[in-house]
PDB file of C-alpha atoms in Angstrom:
ATOM      1  CA  MET A   1      -0.042  -0.101  -0.023  1.00 63.00           C
ATOM      2  CA  PRO A   2       1.526   3.470  -0.855  1.00 88.00           C
ATOM      3  CA  ILE A   3       0.184   4.855   2.423  1.00 92.00           C
ATOM      4  CA  VAL A   4       2.845   4.176   5.153  1.00 94.00           C
ATOM      5  CA  VAL A   5       1.812   4.656   8.825  1.00 95.00           C
ATOM      6  CA  ASP A   6       4.772   6.096  11.017  1.00 95.00           C
ATOM      7  CA  ILE A   7       3.025   5.884  14.395  1.00 96.00           C
ATOM      8  CA  ASP A   8       6.150   3.614  15.551  1.00 95.00           C
ATOM      9  CA  VAL A   9       8.526   6.398  14.637  1.00 95.00           C
ATOM     10  CA  MET A  10       6.630   9.171  16.685  1.00 96.00           C
ATOM     11  CA  LEU A  11       6.150   6.485  19.626  1.00 96.00           C
ATOM     12  CA  ALA A  12       9.911   6.202  19.642  1.00 96.00           C
ATOM     13  CA  ARG A  13      10.532   9.985  19.584  1.00 96.00           C
ATOM     14  CA  ARG A  14       7.960  10.421  22.424  1.00 96.00           C
ATOM     15  CA  LYS A  15       9.247   7.420  24.436  1.00 97.00           C
ATOM     16  CA  MET A  16       5.820   6.297  24.859  1.00 97.00           C
ATOM     17  CA  SER A  17       4.450   2.679  24.796  1.00 96.00           C
ATOM     18  CA  VAL A  18       1.715   1.368  22.575  1.00 95.00           C
ATOM     19  CA  GLY A  19      -0.639   0.751  25.549  1.00 96.00           C
ATOM     20  CA  GLU A  20       0.139   4.243  26.874  1.00 97.00           C
ATOM     21  CA  LEU A  21      -0.837   5.833  23.482  1.00 98.00           C
ATOM     22  CA  ALA A  22      -3.694   3.627  23.205  1.00 98.00           C
ATOM     23  CA  GLU A  23      -5.128   4.791  26.654  1.00 97.00           C
ATOM     24  CA  ARG A  24      -4.484   8.503  25.627  1.00 97.00           C
ATOM     25  CA  VAL A  25      -6.512   8.132  22.433  1.00 97.00           C
ATOM     26  CA  GLY A  26      -9.212   6.030  23.760  1.00 96.00           C
ATOM     27  CA  ILE A  27      -8.820   2.854  21.435  1.00 96.00           C
ATOM     28  CA  THR A  28      -7.631  -0.453  22.354  1.00 96.00           C
ATOM     29  CA  PRO A  29      -3.982  -1.597  22.112  1.00 96.00           C
ATOM     30  CA  ALA A  30      -5.129  -4.368  19.430  1.00 96.00           C
ATOM     31  CA  ASN A  31      -6.785  -1.494  17.393  1.00 95.00           C
ATOM     32  CA  LEU A  32      -3.770   0.759  17.557  1.00 96.00           C
ATOM     33  CA  ALA A  33      -1.533  -2.332  16.396  1.00 95.00           C
ATOM     34  CA  VAL A  34      -3.847  -2.725  13.389  1.00 96.00           C
ATOM     35  CA  LEU A  35      -3.172   1.093  12.410  1.00 95.00           C
ATOM     36  CA  LYS A  36       0.419   0.959  13.330  1.00 93.00           C
ATOM     37  CA  ASN A  37       1.274  -2.169  11.436  1.00 93.00           C
ATOM     38  CA  GLY A  38      -0.299  -0.868   8.289  1.00 91.00           C
ATOM     39  CA  ARG A  39      -3.070  -3.355   8.286  1.00 94.00           C
ATOM     40  CA  ALA A  40      -5.968  -0.591   8.606  1.00 94.00           C
ATOM     41  CA  LYS A  41      -7.964   0.323   5.404  1.00 93.00           C
ATOM     42  CA  ALA A  42      -9.065   3.501   6.830  1.00 94.00           C
ATOM     43  CA  VAL A  43      -8.924   5.782   9.828  1.00 95.00           C
ATOM     44  CA  ARG A  44     -11.371   8.283  11.186  1.00 96.00           C
ATOM     45  CA  PHE A  45     -10.292  11.940  11.259  1.00 97.00           C
ATOM     46  CA  ALA A  46     -11.436  11.886  14.929  1.00 97.00           C
ATOM     47  CA  THR A  47      -8.812   9.261  15.513  1.00 97.00           C
ATOM     48  CA  LEU A  48      -6.288  10.899  13.704  1.00 97.00           C
ATOM     49  CA  ALA A  49      -6.802  14.021  15.632  1.00 98.00           C
ATOM     50  CA  ALA A  50      -6.545  12.107  18.995  1.00 98.00           C
ATOM     51  CA  LEU A  51      -3.277  10.448  17.872  1.00 98.00           C
ATOM     52  CA  CYS A  52      -1.789  14.063  16.858  1.00 98.00           C
ATOM     53  CA  GLU A  53      -2.720  15.470  20.134  1.00 98.00           C
ATOM     54  CA  ALA A  54      -1.383  12.618  22.023  1.00 97.00           C
ATOM     55  CA  LEU A  55       1.809  12.748  20.330  1.00 98.00           C
ATOM     56  CA  ASP A  56       2.050  16.497  19.939  1.00 97.00           C
ATOM     57  CA  CYS A  57       2.394  15.976  16.138  1.00 97.00           C
ATOM     58  CA  GLN A  58       0.775  16.737  12.554  1.00 98.00           C
ATOM     59  CA  PRO A  59      -1.008  14.119  10.497  1.00 97.00           C
ATOM     60  CA  GLY A  60       1.935  14.236   8.170  1.00 96.00           C
ATOM     61  CA  ASP A  61       4.328  13.079  10.906  1.00 97.00           C
ATOM     62  CA  LEU A  62       2.175  10.102  11.157  1.00 97.00           C
ATOM     63  CA  LEU A  63       1.028   9.243   7.302  1.00 96.00           C
ATOM     64  CA  ARG A  64       3.189   9.521   4.177  1.00 95.00           C
ATOM     65  CA  TRP A  65       2.743   8.396   0.813  1.00 95.00           C
ATOM     66  CA  GLU A  66       5.276   6.160  -0.854  1.00 93.00           C
ATOM     67  CA  ALA A  67       4.986   5.314  -4.734  1.00 89.00           C
ATOM     68  CA  GLY A  68       4.203   1.766  -5.139  1.00 80.00           C
ATOM     69  CA  ASP A  69       1.684  -0.734  -6.312  1.00 64.00           C
ATOM     70  CA  ALA A  70      -1.674   0.570  -5.014  1.00 56.00           C
ATOM     71  CA  THR A  71      -3.383  -2.770  -5.966  1.00 55.00           C
ATOM     72  CA  SER A  72      -1.364  -5.073  -4.046  1.00 50.00           C
ATOM     73  CA  GLY A  73      -2.492  -6.515  -0.670  1.00 48.00           C
ATOM     74  CA  ALA A  74      -5.917  -8.566   0.196  1.00 45.00           C
ATOM     75  CA  ASP A  75      -8.133  -6.031  -0.547  1.00 46.00           C
ATOM     76  CA  ALA A  76      -7.214  -4.959  -4.068  1.00 42.00           C
ATOM     77  CA  ALA A  77     -10.604  -5.254  -5.236  1.00 40.00           C
ATOM     78  CA  GLY A  78     -12.204  -2.979  -2.564  1.00 41.00           C
ATOM     79  CA  THR A  79     -14.188  -5.973  -0.917  1.00 37.00           C
ATOM     80  CA  GLY A  80     -12.585  -6.404   2.467  1.00 40.00           C
ATOM     81  CA  ALA A  81     -13.758  -4.462   5.587  1.00 39.00           C
ATOM     82  CA  ALA A  82     -12.663  -0.957   6.113  1.00 42.00           C
ATOM     83  CA  ALA A  83     -10.895  -0.480   9.520  1.00 44.00           C
ATOM     84  CA  GLY A  84     -12.287   2.532  11.332  1.00 47.00           C
ATOM     85  CA  THR A  85     -12.909   3.691  14.610  1.00 45.00           C
ATOM     86  CA  GLY A  86     -15.890   4.377  16.843  1.00 44.00           C
ATOM     87  CA  ALA A  87     -19.043   2.441  17.273  1.00 36.00           C
ATOM     88  CA  ALA A  88     -20.237   2.379  13.762  1.00 35.00           C
ATOM     89  CA  ALA A  89     -17.201   1.256  12.032  1.00 37.00           C
ATOM     90  CA  GLY A  90     -15.473  -1.997  12.560  1.00 38.00           C
ATOM     91  CA  THR A  91     -15.291  -4.447  15.323  1.00 36.00           C
ATOM     92  CA  GLY A  92     -12.542  -6.362  17.077  1.00 40.00           C
ATOM     93  CA  ALA A  93      -8.690  -6.177  16.589  1.00 40.00           C
ATOM     94  CA  ALA A  94      -8.831  -7.200  12.855  1.00 40.00           C
ATOM     95  CA  GLY A  95     -11.829  -4.973  11.867  1.00 43.00           C
ATOM     96  CA  ALA A  96     -10.990  -1.550  13.374  1.00 45.00           C
ATOM     97  CA  ALA A  97      -8.350   0.898  13.945  1.00 52.00           C
ATOM     98  CA  GLY A  98      -9.625   2.617  16.850  1.00 51.00           C
ATOM     99  CA  GLY A  99     -12.733   2.436  19.133  1.00 51.00           C
ATOM    100  CA  GLY A 100     -14.105   5.711  19.792  1.00 51.00           C
TER     101      GLY A 100
END
């Protein structure tokens, strides 16, 4: 996927654990891991804003675009579940990138 998530870079710069960030943002560590490891298909702006607030950074510090094959991955046809946040989108560690 051409969008790369650099949450781990900001976590290291802030000397913060995944668990601490998840608690500050209000999502489960499992859902944060889905986002951090690049397995999420989407992220809500509210979650992105909460991540930026907790890490004292800008969205561009967490997300970047890299040229590559945009059709690679398991969801090339757009048939998979989008990972989101909040009660309306995604459930469980594999289906959501956040929880509220």
